[in-house]
Amino acid sequence: MPLPEIANLECLLVLDTTSECAPLHLQYVLSSADCFQSSGELLFLLVYTVALESGYMCEANSNLSKAFISPVPSISSFHSKNVLRLSRLKPTFTASADRTRYAMKLCSIIDSRQVVPEQMHALLTAIVSGDLMILALSPANCMYADGFSSVLSIPRYVLNTQSKENPPFQRFRKMAELTNILRDELFVPMRNKQLYWMQAHVYPSLDALPAELYEYFLKHLDKNQMNILANVNRSLHNIVIRNKYFLNSDHLRRDHLSRSNSVLYYLH
């Protein structure tokens, strides 16, 4: 069955996949697959495609893709052009002779020049046992840290049917559910852990605002509110106590106390 002509296939994600339509980058990833591909291997390629959408790339392609990959800021993970360009490169992974074990080295795409390369690496491993696929995403050994894992039912997401006439994505089901599981249990936690090692800001917050904006916010706060903000973390503490509005509030308070004491003196 031919694909419908959709102008915005580039805008679709794996979770938008139906039996009639698939994202362009997923089609590129599957271009090396054939109609006789096992359900387990197709599911592994799906996992890899979700990894691309989550800010990862195949480490084997890192040198080749340096010229056309844009760094992804720490507060984001999806970059449509990166995903589309990387999907054109054939993923490199190892598979056991009986096609029950797959392994691929991934690399997180992070916008930072001050980073140890090993901090960005992760090993994606999949073991097929009957109808189940056991997934593990582990950081580099030198990080001495725990990884993340998940267990998937293969027939729940990939039908065990083969047809030369139909593209592989017509065998896929429940892609939104699969995407959410992979992101929530594997890729987002691992990326957050890597960003933590880099001391990067994972989510938009007061910590990451431009310096001039602190001036604007703090001038509207009273001394008590500034003290509360200063107790959030060390970074905000240093920003608040060095700000002129915080320092001026101390002077104003001392002036107020001085005037009050003078009034009390004359009343006595």
PDB file of C-alpha atoms in Angstrom:
ATOM      1  CA  MET A   1       0.000   0.000   0.000  1.00  0.00           C
ATOM      2  CA  PRO A   2       1.627   3.302  -1.063  1.00  0.00           C
ATOM      3  CA  LEU A   3       2.276   6.059   1.440  1.00  0.00           C
ATOM      4  CA  PRO A   4      -0.156   8.962   1.339  1.00  0.00           C
ATOM      5  CA  GLU A   5       1.406  12.176   0.119  1.00  0.00           C
ATOM      6  CA  ILE A   6       1.975  14.153   3.294  1.00  0.00           C
ATOM      7  CA  ALA A   7       4.042  17.310   2.996  1.00  0.00           C
ATOM      8  CA  ASN A   8       5.099  17.340   6.649  1.00  0.00           C
ATOM      9  CA  LEU A   9       6.449  13.833   7.155  1.00  0.00           C
ATOM     10  CA  GLU A  10       9.561  15.516   8.562  1.00  0.00           C
ATOM     11  CA  CYS A  11       7.448  16.891  11.424  1.00  0.00           C
ATOM     12  CA  LEU A  12       6.180  13.488  12.557  1.00  0.00           C
ATOM     13  CA  LEU A  13       7.633  11.424  15.386  1.00  0.00           C
ATOM     14  CA  VAL A  14       7.723   7.685  15.977  1.00  0.00           C
ATOM     15  CA  LEU A  15       4.640   8.029  18.169  1.00  0.00           C
ATOM     16  CA  ASP A  16       2.725   9.345  15.116  1.00  0.00           C
ATOM     17  CA  THR A  17       3.346   6.153  13.123  1.00  0.00           C
ATOM     18  CA  THR A  18       0.285   4.390  11.760  1.00  0.00           C
ATOM     19  CA  SER A  19      -0.218   1.511   9.343  1.00  0.00           C
ATOM     20  CA  GLU A  20      -0.503   4.070   6.539  1.00  0.00           C
ATOM     21  CA  CYS A  21       2.109   6.637   7.450  1.00  0.00           C
ATOM     22  CA  ALA A  22       5.512   6.831   9.139  1.00  0.00           C
ATOM     23  CA  PRO A  23       7.914   9.695   9.908  1.00  0.00           C
ATOM     24  CA  LEU A  24      10.532  10.299   7.264  1.00  0.00           C
ATOM     25  CA  HIS A  25      13.430   9.627   9.639  1.00  0.00           C
ATOM     26  CA  LEU A  26      11.906   6.281  10.655  1.00  0.00           C
ATOM     27  CA  GLN A  27      11.618   5.329   6.996  1.00  0.00           C
ATOM     28  CA  TYR A  28      15.298   6.173   6.522  1.00  0.00           C
ATOM     29  CA  VAL A  29      16.305   4.013   9.502  1.00  0.00           C
ATOM     30  CA  LEU A  30      14.204   1.141   8.168  1.00  0.00           C
ATOM     31  CA  SER A  31      15.538   1.489   4.621  1.00  0.00           C
ATOM     32  CA  SER A  32      18.206  -1.115   5.372  1.00  0.00           C
ATOM     33  CA  ALA A  33      15.614  -3.544   6.742  1.00  0.00           C
ATOM     34  CA  ASP A  34      13.881  -6.106   4.561  1.00  0.00           C
ATOM     35  CA  CYS A  35      10.534  -7.830   4.698  1.00  0.00           C
ATOM     36  CA  PHE A  36      12.104 -10.876   6.356  1.00  0.00           C
ATOM     37  CA  GLN A  37      13.568  -8.899   9.270  1.00  0.00           C
ATOM     38  CA  SER A  38      12.771 -10.478  12.623  1.00  0.00           C
ATOM     39  CA  SER A  39      10.322  -8.720  14.922  1.00  0.00           C
ATOM     40  CA  GLY A  40      13.048  -8.398  17.552  1.00  0.00           C
ATOM     41  CA  GLU A  41      15.449  -6.641  15.205  1.00  0.00           C
ATOM     42  CA  LEU A  42      12.738  -4.288  13.966  1.00  0.00           C
ATOM     43  CA  LEU A  43      11.907  -3.411  17.561  1.00  0.00           C
ATOM     44  CA  PHE A  44      15.585  -2.693  18.216  1.00  0.00           C
ATOM     45  CA  LEU A  45      15.627  -0.315  15.230  1.00  0.00           C
ATOM     46  CA  LEU A  46      12.535   1.364  16.672  1.00  0.00           C
ATOM     47  CA  VAL A  47      14.335   1.796  19.990  1.00  0.00           C
ATOM     48  CA  TYR A  48      17.268   3.368  18.152  1.00  0.00           C
ATOM     49  CA  THR A  49      14.940   5.766  16.330  1.00  0.00           C
ATOM     50  CA  VAL A  50      13.416   6.914  19.624  1.00  0.00           C
ATOM     51  CA  ALA A  51      16.983   7.397  20.884  1.00  0.00           C
ATOM     52  CA  LEU A  52      17.595   9.763  17.947  1.00  0.00           C
ATOM     53  CA  GLU A  53      14.494  11.727  18.927  1.00  0.00           C
ATOM     54  CA  SER A  54      15.768  11.850  22.526  1.00  0.00           C
ATOM     55  CA  GLY A  55      19.066  13.568  21.757  1.00  0.00           C
ATOM     56  CA  TYR A  56      21.286  10.545  21.088  1.00  0.00           C
ATOM     57  CA  MET A  57      23.196   9.312  18.073  1.00  0.00           C
ATOM     58  CA  CYS A  58      25.113   6.191  17.102  1.00  0.00           C
ATOM     59  CA  GLU A  59      28.655   6.696  18.387  1.00  0.00           C
ATOM     60  CA  ALA A  60      30.118   5.040  15.280  1.00  0.00           C
ATOM     61  CA  ASN A  61      28.698   7.917  13.216  1.00  0.00           C
ATOM     62  CA  SER A  62      29.993  10.708  15.474  1.00  0.00           C
ATOM     63  CA  ASN A  63      33.099  11.588  13.441  1.00  0.00           C
ATOM     64  CA  LEU A  64      31.215  11.393  10.161  1.00  0.00           C
ATOM     65  CA  SER A  65      28.401  13.632  11.389  1.00  0.00           C
ATOM     66  CA  LYS A  66      30.404  16.395  13.104  1.00  0.00           C
ATOM     67  CA  ALA A  67      30.097  18.677  10.092  1.00  0.00           C
ATOM     68  CA  PHE A  68      26.302  18.695   9.972  1.00  0.00           C
ATOM     69  CA  ILE A  69      25.108  18.076  13.539  1.00  0.00           C
ATOM     70  CA  SER A  70      23.909  20.992  15.648  1.00  0.00           C
ATOM     71  CA  PRO A  71      24.542  20.876  19.416  1.00  0.00           C
ATOM     72  CA  VAL A  72      21.403  20.409  21.486  1.00  0.00           C
ATOM     73  CA  PRO A  73      20.940  22.668  24.552  1.00  0.00           C
ATOM     74  CA  SER A  74      20.617  21.003  27.932  1.00  0.00           C
ATOM     75  CA  ILE A  75      16.998  22.110  28.344  1.00  0.00           C
ATOM     76  CA  SER A  76      15.980  20.245  25.185  1.00  0.00           C
ATOM     77  CA  SER A  77      16.644  16.912  23.486  1.00  0.00           C
ATOM     78  CA  PHE A  78      14.848  16.928  20.133  1.00  0.00           C
ATOM     79  CA  HIS A  79      16.381  18.614  17.096  1.00  0.00           C
ATOM     80  CA  SER A  80      14.433  17.781  13.934  1.00  0.00           C
ATOM     81  CA  LYS A  81      17.282  18.460  11.490  1.00  0.00           C
ATOM     82  CA  ASN A  82      19.710  16.368  13.528  1.00  0.00           C
ATOM     83  CA  VAL A  83      17.258  13.485  13.653  1.00  0.00           C
ATOM     84  CA  LEU A  84      16.609  13.612   9.924  1.00  0.00           C
ATOM     85  CA  ARG A  85      20.294  13.826   8.995  1.00  0.00           C
ATOM     86  CA  LEU A  86      21.403  11.102  11.394  1.00  0.00           C
ATOM     87  CA  SER A  87      18.623   8.776  10.259  1.00  0.00           C
ATOM     88  CA  ARG A  88      20.202   8.728   6.796  1.00  0.00           C
ATOM     89  CA  LEU A  89      23.317   7.100   8.282  1.00  0.00           C
ATOM     90  CA  LYS A  90      23.145   3.360   8.724  1.00  0.00           C
ATOM     91  CA  PRO A  91      23.159   2.484  12.444  1.00  0.00           C
ATOM     92  CA  THR A  92      26.117   0.390  13.545  1.00  0.00           C
ATOM     93  CA  PHE A  93      25.424  -2.331  16.088  1.00  0.00           C
ATOM     94  CA  THR A  94      26.524  -5.841  16.904  1.00  0.00           C
ATOM     95  CA  ALA A  95      24.219  -8.853  16.919  1.00  0.00           C
ATOM     96  CA  SER A  96      24.741 -12.398  18.097  1.00  0.00           C
ATOM     97  CA  ALA A  97      24.646 -15.215  15.561  1.00  0.00           C
ATOM     98  CA  ASP A  98      21.170 -16.271  16.682  1.00  0.00           C
ATOM     99  CA  ARG A  99      19.929 -12.634  16.615  1.00  0.00           C
ATOM    100  CA  THR A 100      18.929 -12.674  20.273  1.00  0.00           C
ATOM    101  CA  ARG A 101      21.407 -10.080  21.536  1.00  0.00           C
ATOM    102  CA  TYR A 102      22.007  -6.603  20.148  1.00  0.00           C
ATOM    103  CA  ALA A 103      24.351  -3.881  21.328  1.00  0.00           C
ATOM    104  CA  MET A 104      24.948  -0.326  20.134  1.00  0.00           C
ATOM    105  CA  LYS A 105      27.138   2.447  21.499  1.00  0.00           C
ATOM    106  CA  LEU A 106      25.274   5.735  21.768  1.00  0.00           C
ATOM    107  CA  CYS A 107      26.520   9.264  22.263  1.00  0.00           C
ATOM    108  CA  SER A 108      24.480  12.107  23.736  1.00  0.00           C
ATOM    109  CA  ILE A 109      24.393  15.280  21.618  1.00  0.00           C
ATOM    110  CA  ILE A 110      25.011  18.046  24.139  1.00  0.00           C
ATOM    111  CA  ASP A 111      25.836  21.710  23.676  1.00  0.00           C
ATOM    112  CA  SER A 112      28.943  21.938  25.832  1.00  0.00           C
ATOM    113  CA  ARG A 113      32.637  22.390  25.152  1.00  0.00           C
ATOM    114  CA  GLN A 114      33.679  21.520  28.703  1.00  0.00           C
ATOM    115  CA  VAL A 115      32.766  17.873  28.784  1.00  0.00           C
ATOM    116  CA  VAL A 116      34.681  14.629  29.132  1.00  0.00           C
ATOM    117  CA  PRO A 117      33.728  12.474  26.108  1.00  0.00           C
ATOM    118  CA  GLU A 118      33.028   9.432  28.283  1.00  0.00           C
ATOM    119  CA  GLN A 119      30.337  11.378  30.133  1.00  0.00           C
ATOM    120  CA  MET A 120      28.253  11.463  26.960  1.00  0.00           C
ATOM    121  CA  HIS A 121      28.547   7.782  26.061  1.00  0.00           C
ATOM    122  CA  ALA A 122      26.037   5.046  26.805  1.00  0.00           C
ATOM    123  CA  LEU A 123      25.714   1.411  25.779  1.00  0.00           C
ATOM    124  CA  LEU A 124      22.312   0.231  24.568  1.00  0.00           C
ATOM    125  CA  THR A 125      21.867  -3.519  24.951  1.00  0.00           C
ATOM    126  CA  ALA A 126      18.871  -5.647  23.989  1.00  0.00           C
ATOM    127  CA  ILE A 127      18.348  -9.322  24.803  1.00  0.00           C
ATOM    128  CA  VAL A 128      15.500 -11.247  23.194  1.00  0.00           C
ATOM    129  CA  SER A 129      13.988 -13.999  25.317  1.00  0.00           C
ATOM    130  CA  GLY A 130      10.898 -15.536  23.785  1.00  0.00           C
ATOM    131  CA  ASP A 131       8.387 -12.735  23.237  1.00  0.00           C
ATOM    132  CA  LEU A 132      10.246 -10.340  25.516  1.00  0.00           C
ATOM    133  CA  MET A 133      13.004  -7.842  24.833  1.00  0.00           C
ATOM    134  CA  ILE A 134      15.096  -6.811  27.831  1.00  0.00           C
ATOM    135  CA  LEU A 135      16.672  -3.400  27.287  1.00  0.00           C
ATOM    136  CA  ALA A 136      19.507  -1.832  29.247  1.00  0.00           C
ATOM    137  CA  LEU A 137      21.093   1.594  28.842  1.00  0.00           C
ATOM    138  CA  SER A 138      24.397   1.831  30.703  1.00  0.00           C
ATOM    139  CA  PRO A 139      26.828   4.743  31.132  1.00  0.00           C
ATOM    140  CA  ALA A 140      30.512   4.401  30.316  1.00  0.00           C
ATOM    141  CA  ASN A 141      32.369   2.083  32.710  1.00  0.00           C
ATOM    142  CA  CYS A 142      34.643   4.894  33.882  1.00  0.00           C
ATOM    143  CA  MET A 143      31.625   6.726  35.347  1.00  0.00           C
ATOM    144  CA  TYR A 144      30.977   3.942  37.908  1.00  0.00           C
ATOM    145  CA  ALA A 145      27.249   4.653  37.796  1.00  0.00           C
ATOM    146  CA  ASP A 146      24.061   2.642  37.475  1.00  0.00           C
ATOM    147  CA  GLY A 147      22.134   2.466  34.232  1.00  0.00           C
ATOM    148  CA  PHE A 148      18.478   2.032  33.366  1.00  0.00           C
ATOM    149  CA  SER A 149      16.461  -0.894  32.046  1.00  0.00           C
ATOM    150  CA  SER A 150      13.076  -1.815  30.637  1.00  0.00           C
ATOM    151  CA  VAL A 151      11.253  -4.929  29.434  1.00  0.00           C
ATOM    152  CA  LEU A 152       9.094  -4.865  26.300  1.00  0.00           C
ATOM    153  CA  SER A 153       6.655  -7.329  24.794  1.00  0.00           C
ATOM    154  CA  ILE A 154       7.779  -7.739  21.182  1.00  0.00           C
ATOM    155  CA  PRO A 155       4.409  -8.803  19.672  1.00  0.00           C
ATOM    156  CA  ARG A 156       2.705  -5.888  21.431  1.00  0.00           C
ATOM    157  CA  TYR A 157       4.625  -3.434  19.250  1.00  0.00           C
ATOM    158  CA  VAL A 158       5.735  -5.419  16.174  1.00  0.00           C
ATOM    159  CA  LEU A 159       3.448  -7.896  14.450  1.00  0.00           C
ATOM    160  CA  ASN A 160       5.013 -11.190  13.420  1.00  0.00           C
ATOM    161  CA  THR A 161       3.956 -10.923   9.785  1.00  0.00           C
ATOM    162  CA  GLN A 162       6.098 -10.679   6.676  1.00  0.00           C
ATOM    163  CA  SER A 163       5.143  -9.320   3.277  1.00  0.00           C
ATOM    164  CA  LYS A 164       7.217  -8.203   0.315  1.00  0.00           C
ATOM    165  CA  GLU A 165       4.511  -5.772  -0.742  1.00  0.00           C
ATOM    166  CA  ASN A 166       4.160  -3.889   2.541  1.00  0.00           C
ATOM    167  CA  PRO A 167       6.770  -1.663   4.224  1.00  0.00           C
ATOM    168  CA  PRO A 168       8.051  -2.766   7.653  1.00  0.00           C
ATOM    169  CA  PHE A 169       6.330   0.065   9.537  1.00  0.00           C
ATOM    170  CA  GLN A 170       2.941  -1.469   8.750  1.00  0.00           C
ATOM    171  CA  ARG A 171       3.837  -4.131  11.312  1.00  0.00           C
ATOM    172  CA  PHE A 172       4.120  -1.543  14.102  1.00  0.00           C
ATOM    173  CA  ARG A 173       1.486  -0.974  16.774  1.00  0.00           C
ATOM    174  CA  LYS A 174       1.070   1.247  19.867  1.00  0.00           C
ATOM    175  CA  MET A 175       3.958   3.534  18.946  1.00  0.00           C
ATOM    176  CA  ALA A 176       2.893   6.312  21.329  1.00  0.00           C
ATOM    177  CA  GLU A 177       3.005   3.879  24.249  1.00  0.00           C
ATOM    178  CA  LEU A 178       6.387   2.517  23.161  1.00  0.00           C
ATOM    179  CA  THR A 179       7.872   5.997  22.795  1.00  0.00           C
ATOM    180  CA  ASN A 180       6.710   7.068  26.248  1.00  0.00           C
ATOM    181  CA  ILE A 181       8.130   3.934  27.880  1.00  0.00           C
ATOM    182  CA  LEU A 182      11.521   4.305  26.206  1.00  0.00           C
ATOM    183  CA  ARG A 183      11.812   7.998  26.959  1.00  0.00           C
ATOM    184  CA  ASP A 184      10.590   7.753  30.561  1.00  0.00           C
ATOM    185  CA  GLU A 185      12.515   4.620  31.542  1.00  0.00           C
ATOM    186  CA  LEU A 186      15.715   4.878  29.488  1.00  0.00           C
ATOM    187  CA  PHE A 187      16.685   7.919  27.476  1.00  0.00           C
ATOM    188  CA  VAL A 188      15.455  10.877  29.541  1.00  0.00           C
ATOM    189  CA  PRO A 189      16.833   9.568  32.880  1.00  0.00           C
ATOM    190  CA  MET A 190      20.188   8.754  31.284  1.00  0.00           C
ATOM    191  CA  ARG A 191      20.452  12.126  29.564  1.00  0.00           C
ATOM    192  CA  ASN A 192      19.542  13.902  32.801  1.00  0.00           C
ATOM    193  CA  LYS A 193      22.242  11.944  34.622  1.00  0.00           C
ATOM    194  CA  GLN A 194      24.812  12.897  31.978  1.00  0.00           C
ATOM    195  CA  LEU A 195      23.812  16.554  32.226  1.00  0.00           C
ATOM    196  CA  TYR A 196      24.136  16.338  36.008  1.00  0.00           C
ATOM    197  CA  TRP A 197      27.708  15.072  35.632  1.00  0.00           C
ATOM    198  CA  MET A 198      28.401  18.060  33.393  1.00  0.00           C
ATOM    199  CA  GLN A 199      26.787  20.408  35.944  1.00  0.00           C
ATOM    200  CA  ALA A 200      24.478  21.631  33.205  1.00  0.00           C
ATOM    201  CA  HIS A 201      20.977  22.986  33.759  1.00  0.00           C
ATOM    202  CA  VAL A 202      18.569  20.200  32.858  1.00  0.00           C
ATOM    203  CA  TYR A 203      15.378  22.243  32.892  1.00  0.00           C
ATOM    204  CA  PRO A 204      14.612  25.948  32.474  1.00  0.00           C
ATOM    205  CA  SER A 205      14.927  27.534  35.897  1.00  0.00           C
ATOM    206  CA  LEU A 206      15.995  30.630  37.788  1.00  0.00           C
ATOM    207  CA  ASP A 207      19.511  29.189  37.843  1.00  0.00           C
ATOM    208  CA  ALA A 208      20.000  29.664  34.126  1.00  0.00           C
ATOM    209  CA  LEU A 209      18.669  33.183  33.588  1.00  0.00           C
ATOM    210  CA  PRO A 210      20.795  35.941  32.028  1.00  0.00           C
ATOM    211  CA  ALA A 211      22.390  38.201  34.657  1.00  0.00           C
ATOM    212  CA  GLU A 212      20.380  41.279  33.690  1.00  0.00           C
ATOM    213  CA  LEU A 213      17.099  39.496  34.412  1.00  0.00           C
ATOM    214  CA  TYR A 214      18.034  38.940  38.060  1.00  0.00           C
ATOM    215  CA  GLU A 215      18.203  42.714  38.475  1.00  0.00           C
ATOM    216  CA  TYR A 216      14.671  43.000  37.150  1.00  0.00           C
ATOM    217  CA  PHE A 217      13.250  40.272  39.401  1.00  0.00           C
ATOM    218  CA  LEU A 218      15.044  41.182  42.606  1.00  0.00           C
ATOM    219  CA  LYS A 219      14.007  44.826  42.580  1.00  0.00           C
ATOM    220  CA  HIS A 220      10.398  43.670  43.016  1.00  0.00           C
ATOM    221  CA  LEU A 221      11.145  41.459  46.042  1.00  0.00           C
ATOM    222  CA  ASP A 222      11.280  42.494  49.673  1.00  0.00           C
ATOM    223  CA  LYS A 223      14.047  41.386  52.030  1.00  0.00           C
ATOM    224  CA  ASN A 224      12.155  38.341  53.292  1.00  0.00           C
ATOM    225  CA  GLN A 225      11.412  37.121  49.769  1.00  0.00           C
ATOM    226  CA  MET A 226      15.045  37.577  48.763  1.00  0.00           C
ATOM    227  CA  ASN A 227      16.141  35.539  51.775  1.00  0.00           C
ATOM    228  CA  ILE A 228      13.800  32.732  50.733  1.00  0.00           C
ATOM    229  CA  LEU A 229      15.217  32.796  47.198  1.00  0.00           C
ATOM    230  CA  ALA A 230      18.780  32.797  48.523  1.00  0.00           C
ATOM    231  CA  ASN A 231      18.077  29.581  50.436  1.00  0.00           C
ATOM    232  CA  VAL A 232      17.061  27.615  47.322  1.00  0.00           C
ATOM    233  CA  ASN A 233      20.621  26.644  46.382  1.00  0.00           C
ATOM    234  CA  ARG A 234      24.203  27.911  46.488  1.00  0.00           C
ATOM    235  CA  SER A 235      24.055  29.456  43.012  1.00  0.00           C
ATOM    236  CA  LEU A 236      21.013  31.600  43.794  1.00  0.00           C
ATOM    237  CA  HIS A 237      22.422  32.419  47.228  1.00  0.00           C
ATOM    238  CA  ASN A 238      25.526  33.962  45.665  1.00  0.00           C
ATOM    239  CA  ILE A 239      23.458  35.867  43.115  1.00  0.00           C
ATOM    240  CA  VAL A 240      21.080  37.314  45.708  1.00  0.00           C
ATOM    241  CA  ILE A 241      23.547  38.382  48.401  1.00  0.00           C
ATOM    242  CA  ARG A 242      25.737  40.185  45.864  1.00  0.00           C
ATOM    243  CA  ASN A 243      22.857  42.033  44.283  1.00  0.00           C
ATOM    244  CA  LYS A 244      22.523  45.755  44.938  1.00  0.00           C
ATOM    245  CA  TYR A 245      18.856  45.460  45.915  1.00  0.00           C
ATOM    246  CA  PHE A 246      19.695  42.949  48.631  1.00  0.00           C
ATOM    247  CA  LEU A 247      22.534  45.127  49.904  1.00  0.00           C
ATOM    248  CA  ASN A 248      20.380  48.253  49.763  1.00  0.00           C
ATOM    249  CA  SER A 249      17.663  46.517  51.738  1.00  0.00           C
ATOM    250  CA  ASP A 250      20.169  46.095  54.583  1.00  0.00           C
ATOM    251  CA  HIS A 251      21.024  49.800  54.479  1.00  0.00           C
ATOM    252  CA  LEU A 252      17.358  50.763  54.417  1.00  0.00           C
ATOM    253  CA  ARG A 253      16.639  48.486  57.355  1.00  0.00           C
ATOM    254  CA  ARG A 254      19.525  49.958  59.373  1.00  0.00           C
ATOM    255  CA  ASP A 255      18.378  53.491  58.540  1.00  0.00           C
ATOM    256  CA  HIS A 256      14.853  52.599  59.576  1.00  0.00           C
ATOM    257  CA  LEU A 257      16.063  51.131  62.880  1.00  0.00           C
ATOM    258  CA  SER A 258      18.260  54.177  63.499  1.00  0.00           C
ATOM    259  CA  ARG A 259      15.344  56.558  62.975  1.00  0.00           C
ATOM    260  CA  SER A 260      13.124  54.417  65.203  1.00  0.00           C
ATOM    261  CA  ASN A 261      15.701  54.463  67.984  1.00  0.00           C
ATOM    262  CA  SER A 262      16.011  58.243  67.703  1.00  0.00           C
ATOM    263  CA  VAL A 263      12.268  58.672  68.071  1.00  0.00           C
ATOM    264  CA  LEU A 264      12.237  56.386  71.099  1.00  0.00           C
ATOM    265  CA  TYR A 265      15.105  58.369  72.654  1.00  0.00           C
ATOM    266  CA  TYR A 266      13.216  61.649  72.402  1.00  0.00           C
ATOM    267  CA  LEU A 267      10.009  60.048  73.665  1.00  0.00           C
ATOM    268  CA  HIS A 268      11.858  59.012  76.809  1.00  0.00           C
TER     269      HIS A 268
END
